[in-house]
């Protein structure tokens, strides 16, 4: 994939190559063999956000309506994460 992206001038972020720098722990950050759990998803999402900001330009809608939408999204996520933390086993609940 990386070779194809380079050959065609496509920006490409290989998160598999960044597991160590992201602090991904195979024993704590995966739901199963192929899917990240909420903690692993937070780590990778943070990196994707950084990559997007570094490589692309975005127009930001700072309207009160958009801010309210984001507050609602964050509240739903926080509730979901609290549920996952409550259901976690071992030291995952300390994240």
Short mmCIF file of N, CA and C in Angstrom, two decimals:
data_model
loop_
_atom_site.label_atom_id
_atom_site.label_comp_id
_atom_site.label_asym_id
_atom_site.label_seq_id
_atom_site.Cartn_x
_atom_site.Cartn_y
_atom_site.Cartn_z
N UNK A 1 0.82 -1.17 0.00
CA UNK A 1 0.00 0.00 0.00
C UNK A 1 0.88 1.25 0.00
N UNK A 2 1.90 1.23 0.84
CA UNK A 2 2.79 2.39 0.93
C UNK A 2 3.48 2.66 -0.41
N UNK A 3 3.94 1.61 -1.06
CA UNK A 3 4.60 1.77 -2.37
C UNK A 3 3.64 2.36 -3.39
N UNK A 4 2.41 1.87 -3.41
CA UNK A 4 1.41 2.37 -4.35
C UNK A 4 1.14 3.86 -4.09
N UNK A 5 0.97 4.21 -2.83
CA UNK A 5 0.72 5.60 -2.48
C UNK A 5 1.88 6.49 -2.92
N UNK A 6 3.09 6.08 -2.63
CA UNK A 6 4.26 6.86 -3.04
C UNK A 6 4.35 7.00 -4.55
N UNK A 7 4.13 5.91 -5.26
CA UNK A 7 4.22 5.91 -6.72
C UNK A 7 3.21 6.88 -7.34
N UNK A 8 2.05 7.01 -6.71
CA UNK A 8 0.98 7.84 -7.27
C UNK A 8 0.81 9.18 -6.55
N UNK A 9 1.76 9.52 -5.68
CA UNK A 9 1.72 10.80 -5.00
C UNK A 9 0.55 10.95 -4.04
N UNK A 10 0.16 9.85 -3.43
CA UNK A 10 -0.97 9.85 -2.50
C UNK A 10 -0.42 9.87 -1.08
N UNK A 11 -0.94 10.78 -0.26
CA UNK A 11 -0.53 10.80 1.15
C UNK A 11 -1.10 9.56 1.82
N UNK A 12 -0.28 8.93 2.66
CA UNK A 12 -0.66 7.66 3.25
C UNK A 12 -0.11 7.58 4.67
N UNK A 13 -0.95 7.24 5.59
CA UNK A 13 -0.56 7.07 6.98
C UNK A 13 -0.68 5.60 7.33
N UNK A 14 0.43 4.96 7.64
CA UNK A 14 0.45 3.55 8.01
C UNK A 14 0.51 3.44 9.53
N UNK A 15 -0.66 3.28 10.14
CA UNK A 15 -0.70 3.19 11.60
C UNK A 15 -0.06 1.92 12.12
N UNK A 16 -0.01 0.87 11.31
CA UNK A 16 0.66 -0.36 11.74
C UNK A 16 2.14 -0.10 12.02
N UNK A 17 2.74 0.80 11.26
CA UNK A 17 4.15 1.13 11.45
C UNK A 17 4.36 2.04 12.66
N UNK A 18 3.27 2.55 13.24
CA UNK A 18 3.38 3.49 14.35
C UNK A 18 2.90 2.92 15.68
N UNK A 19 2.66 1.62 15.75
CA UNK A 19 2.14 1.03 16.98
C UNK A 19 3.00 1.38 18.19
N UNK A 20 4.31 1.25 18.06
CA UNK A 20 5.18 1.53 19.20
C UNK A 20 5.12 2.99 19.61
N UNK A 21 5.20 3.89 18.64
CA UNK A 21 5.18 5.31 18.97
C UNK A 21 3.82 5.76 19.50
N UNK A 22 2.76 5.05 19.12
CA UNK A 22 1.42 5.37 19.63
C UNK A 22 1.18 4.78 21.02
N UNK A 23 2.05 3.88 21.41
CA UNK A 23 1.88 3.23 22.71
C UNK A 23 0.82 2.14 22.68
N UNK A 24 0.58 1.56 21.51
CA UNK A 24 -0.40 0.49 21.39
C UNK A 24 0.13 -0.76 22.08
N UNK A 25 -0.66 -1.29 22.98
CA UNK A 25 -0.32 -2.51 23.71
C UNK A 25 -1.28 -3.60 23.24
N UNK A 26 -0.76 -4.64 22.60
CA UNK A 26 -1.60 -5.70 22.05
C UNK A 26 -2.46 -6.37 23.11
N UNK A 27 -2.01 -6.37 24.35
CA UNK A 27 -2.76 -7.02 25.42
C UNK A 27 -3.84 -6.12 26.03
N UNK A 28 -3.73 -4.82 25.83
CA UNK A 28 -4.67 -3.89 26.48
C UNK A 28 -5.51 -3.07 25.52
N UNK A 29 -5.05 -2.90 24.28
CA UNK A 29 -5.69 -1.96 23.37
C UNK A 29 -6.49 -2.61 22.24
N UNK A 30 -6.67 -3.93 22.30
CA UNK A 30 -7.44 -4.63 21.28
C UNK A 30 -8.66 -5.31 21.89
N UNK A 31 -9.77 -5.24 21.16
CA UNK A 31 -11.00 -5.93 21.54
C UNK A 31 -10.86 -7.41 21.21
N UNK A 32 -10.32 -7.68 20.02
CA UNK A 32 -10.05 -9.04 19.57
C UNK A 32 -8.79 -8.98 18.69
N UNK A 33 -8.50 -10.02 17.96
CA UNK A 33 -7.26 -10.06 17.19
C UNK A 33 -7.16 -8.99 16.10
N UNK A 34 -8.28 -8.47 15.64
CA UNK A 34 -8.22 -7.53 14.54
C UNK A 34 -8.83 -6.17 14.78
N UNK A 35 -9.36 -5.94 15.99
CA UNK A 35 -10.08 -4.69 16.24
C UNK A 35 -9.63 -4.03 17.54
N UNK A 36 -9.38 -2.74 17.44
CA UNK A 36 -9.00 -1.98 18.63
C UNK A 36 -10.20 -1.80 19.55
N UNK A 37 -9.93 -1.71 20.84
CA UNK A 37 -10.98 -1.36 21.79
C UNK A 37 -10.99 0.15 21.94
N UNK A 38 -11.76 0.66 22.88
CA UNK A 38 -11.92 2.10 23.03
C UNK A 38 -10.59 2.80 23.33
N UNK A 39 -9.71 2.15 24.09
CA UNK A 39 -8.43 2.77 24.43
C UNK A 39 -7.48 2.79 23.23
N UNK A 40 -7.43 1.72 22.49
CA UNK A 40 -6.63 1.70 21.28
C UNK A 40 -7.16 2.66 20.23
N UNK A 41 -8.48 2.74 20.14
CA UNK A 41 -9.10 3.66 19.19
C UNK A 41 -8.78 5.11 19.53
N UNK A 42 -8.74 5.44 20.81
CA UNK A 42 -8.37 6.81 21.21
C UNK A 42 -6.96 7.14 20.76
N UNK A 43 -6.05 6.21 20.94
CA UNK A 43 -4.65 6.45 20.57
C UNK A 43 -4.51 6.66 19.06
N UNK A 44 -5.16 5.80 18.29
CA UNK A 44 -5.04 5.93 16.84
C UNK A 44 -5.81 7.14 16.32
N UNK A 45 -6.95 7.43 16.89
CA UNK A 45 -7.73 8.59 16.46
C UNK A 45 -6.97 9.88 16.70
N UNK A 46 -6.29 9.96 17.83
CA UNK A 46 -5.47 11.15 18.12
C UNK A 46 -4.42 11.32 17.03
N UNK A 47 -3.78 10.23 16.64
CA UNK A 47 -2.74 10.31 15.60
C UNK A 47 -3.33 10.67 14.24
N UNK A 48 -4.49 10.12 13.91
CA UNK A 48 -5.13 10.46 12.65
C UNK A 48 -5.47 11.95 12.63
N UNK A 49 -5.96 12.47 13.73
CA UNK A 49 -6.25 13.90 13.82
C UNK A 49 -5.02 14.75 13.59
N UNK A 50 -3.92 14.37 14.22
CA UNK A 50 -2.66 15.10 14.02
C UNK A 50 -2.23 15.06 12.56
N UNK A 51 -2.33 13.89 11.95
CA UNK A 51 -1.94 13.73 10.56
C UNK A 51 -2.79 14.60 9.64
N UNK A 52 -4.09 14.61 9.87
CA UNK A 52 -4.98 15.43 9.04
C UNK A 52 -4.65 16.91 9.17
N UNK A 53 -4.41 17.37 10.39
CA UNK A 53 -4.07 18.78 10.60
C UNK A 53 -2.74 19.13 9.94
N UNK A 54 -1.77 18.22 10.04
CA UNK A 54 -0.45 18.45 9.45
C UNK A 54 -0.47 18.46 7.92
N UNK A 55 -1.38 17.72 7.31
CA UNK A 55 -1.32 17.50 5.87
C UNK A 55 -2.45 18.10 5.04
N UNK A 56 -3.49 18.59 5.69
CA UNK A 56 -4.64 19.10 4.94
C UNK A 56 -5.16 20.37 5.61
N UNK A 57 -5.88 21.16 4.84
CA UNK A 57 -6.48 22.38 5.37
C UNK A 57 -7.98 22.17 5.50
N UNK A 58 -8.53 22.61 6.61
CA UNK A 58 -9.95 22.46 6.87
C UNK A 58 -10.56 23.80 7.24
N UNK A 59 -11.78 24.00 6.80
CA UNK A 59 -12.54 25.14 7.28
C UNK A 59 -13.30 24.68 8.52
N UNK A 60 -13.26 25.48 9.56
CA UNK A 60 -13.87 25.09 10.82
C UNK A 60 -15.15 25.90 11.03
N UNK A 61 -16.22 25.19 11.27
CA UNK A 61 -17.52 25.81 11.55
C UNK A 61 -17.60 26.00 13.07
N UNK A 62 -17.53 27.24 13.51
CA UNK A 62 -17.55 27.54 14.95
C UNK A 62 -18.92 28.08 15.38
N UNK A 63 -19.94 27.75 14.63
CA UNK A 63 -21.28 28.23 14.97
C UNK A 63 -21.77 27.57 16.26
N UNK A 64 -22.68 28.22 16.98
CA UNK A 64 -23.25 27.63 18.20
C UNK A 64 -23.92 26.28 17.92
N UNK A 65 -24.56 26.15 16.77
CA UNK A 65 -25.21 24.88 16.44
C UNK A 65 -24.20 23.75 16.32
N UNK A 66 -23.09 24.02 15.65
CA UNK A 66 -22.05 23.00 15.48
C UNK A 66 -21.40 22.68 16.83
N UNK A 67 -21.18 23.70 17.64
CA UNK A 67 -20.59 23.47 18.96
C UNK A 67 -21.51 22.58 19.80
N UNK A 68 -22.81 22.79 19.70
CA UNK A 68 -23.77 21.98 20.44
C UNK A 68 -23.75 20.53 19.94
N UNK A 69 -23.65 20.35 18.62
CA UNK A 69 -23.55 19.01 18.06
C UNK A 69 -22.33 18.28 18.61
N UNK A 70 -21.19 18.99 18.65
CA UNK A 70 -19.96 18.37 19.17
C UNK A 70 -20.09 18.03 20.65
N UNK A 71 -20.73 18.91 21.42
CA UNK A 71 -20.95 18.60 22.85
C UNK A 71 -21.76 17.32 22.99
N UNK A 72 -22.81 17.18 22.18
CA UNK A 72 -23.64 15.97 22.24
C UNK A 72 -22.85 14.73 21.85
N UNK A 73 -22.04 14.84 20.80
CA UNK A 73 -21.22 13.71 20.38
C UNK A 73 -20.24 13.32 21.49
N UNK A 74 -19.60 14.31 22.09
CA UNK A 74 -18.63 14.04 23.17
C UNK A 74 -19.32 13.41 24.37
N UNK A 75 -20.51 13.87 24.68
CA UNK A 75 -21.25 13.30 25.81
C UNK A 75 -21.59 11.83 25.55
N UNK A 76 -22.03 11.52 24.33
CA UNK A 76 -22.34 10.13 24.00
C UNK A 76 -21.08 9.27 24.08
N UNK A 77 -19.97 9.81 23.57
CA UNK A 77 -18.71 9.05 23.63
C UNK A 77 -18.28 8.83 25.08
N UNK A 78 -18.35 9.87 25.89
CA UNK A 78 -17.96 9.74 27.29
C UNK A 78 -18.80 8.68 28.00
N UNK A 79 -20.10 8.64 27.69
CA UNK A 79 -20.98 7.62 28.28
C UNK A 79 -20.59 6.22 27.81
N UNK A 80 -20.28 6.11 26.53
CA UNK A 80 -19.86 4.83 25.98
C UNK A 80 -18.56 4.37 26.64
N UNK A 81 -17.61 5.28 26.75
CA UNK A 81 -16.32 4.93 27.34
C UNK A 81 -16.48 4.53 28.80
N UNK A 82 -17.35 5.23 29.52
CA UNK A 82 -17.60 4.87 30.92
C UNK A 82 -18.16 3.45 31.01
N UNK A 83 -19.05 3.12 30.09
CA UNK A 83 -19.62 1.77 30.06
C UNK A 83 -18.54 0.74 29.77
N UNK A 84 -17.66 1.03 28.80
CA UNK A 84 -16.58 0.10 28.45
C UNK A 84 -15.60 -0.05 29.62
N UNK A 85 -15.33 1.05 30.30
CA UNK A 85 -14.42 1.01 31.44
C UNK A 85 -15.01 0.14 32.55
N UNK A 86 -16.30 0.30 32.78
CA UNK A 86 -16.97 -0.48 33.81
C UNK A 86 -16.93 -1.97 33.49
N UNK A 87 -17.02 -2.30 32.20
CA UNK A 87 -17.03 -3.70 31.78
C UNK A 87 -15.63 -4.28 31.57
N UNK A 88 -14.60 -3.44 31.66
CA UNK A 88 -13.23 -3.90 31.39
C UNK A 88 -12.75 -4.83 32.49
N UNK A 89 -11.78 -5.63 32.11
CA UNK A 89 -11.18 -6.57 33.04
C UNK A 89 -9.75 -6.13 33.32
N UNK A 90 -9.29 -6.30 34.53
CA UNK A 90 -7.90 -5.98 34.85
C UNK A 90 -7.67 -4.50 34.90
N UNK A 91 -6.45 -4.09 34.52
CA UNK A 91 -6.06 -2.69 34.67
C UNK A 91 -6.58 -1.79 33.56
N UNK A 92 -7.37 -2.29 32.63
CA UNK A 92 -7.95 -1.43 31.60
C UNK A 92 -8.84 -0.38 32.23
N UNK A 93 -9.44 -0.67 33.35
CA UNK A 93 -10.36 0.28 33.98
C UNK A 93 -9.64 1.48 34.54
N UNK A 94 -8.31 1.46 34.59
CA UNK A 94 -7.56 2.60 35.12
C UNK A 94 -7.18 3.57 34.03
N UNK A 95 -7.53 3.32 32.80
CA UNK A 95 -7.16 4.23 31.70
C UNK A 95 -8.03 5.45 31.70
#
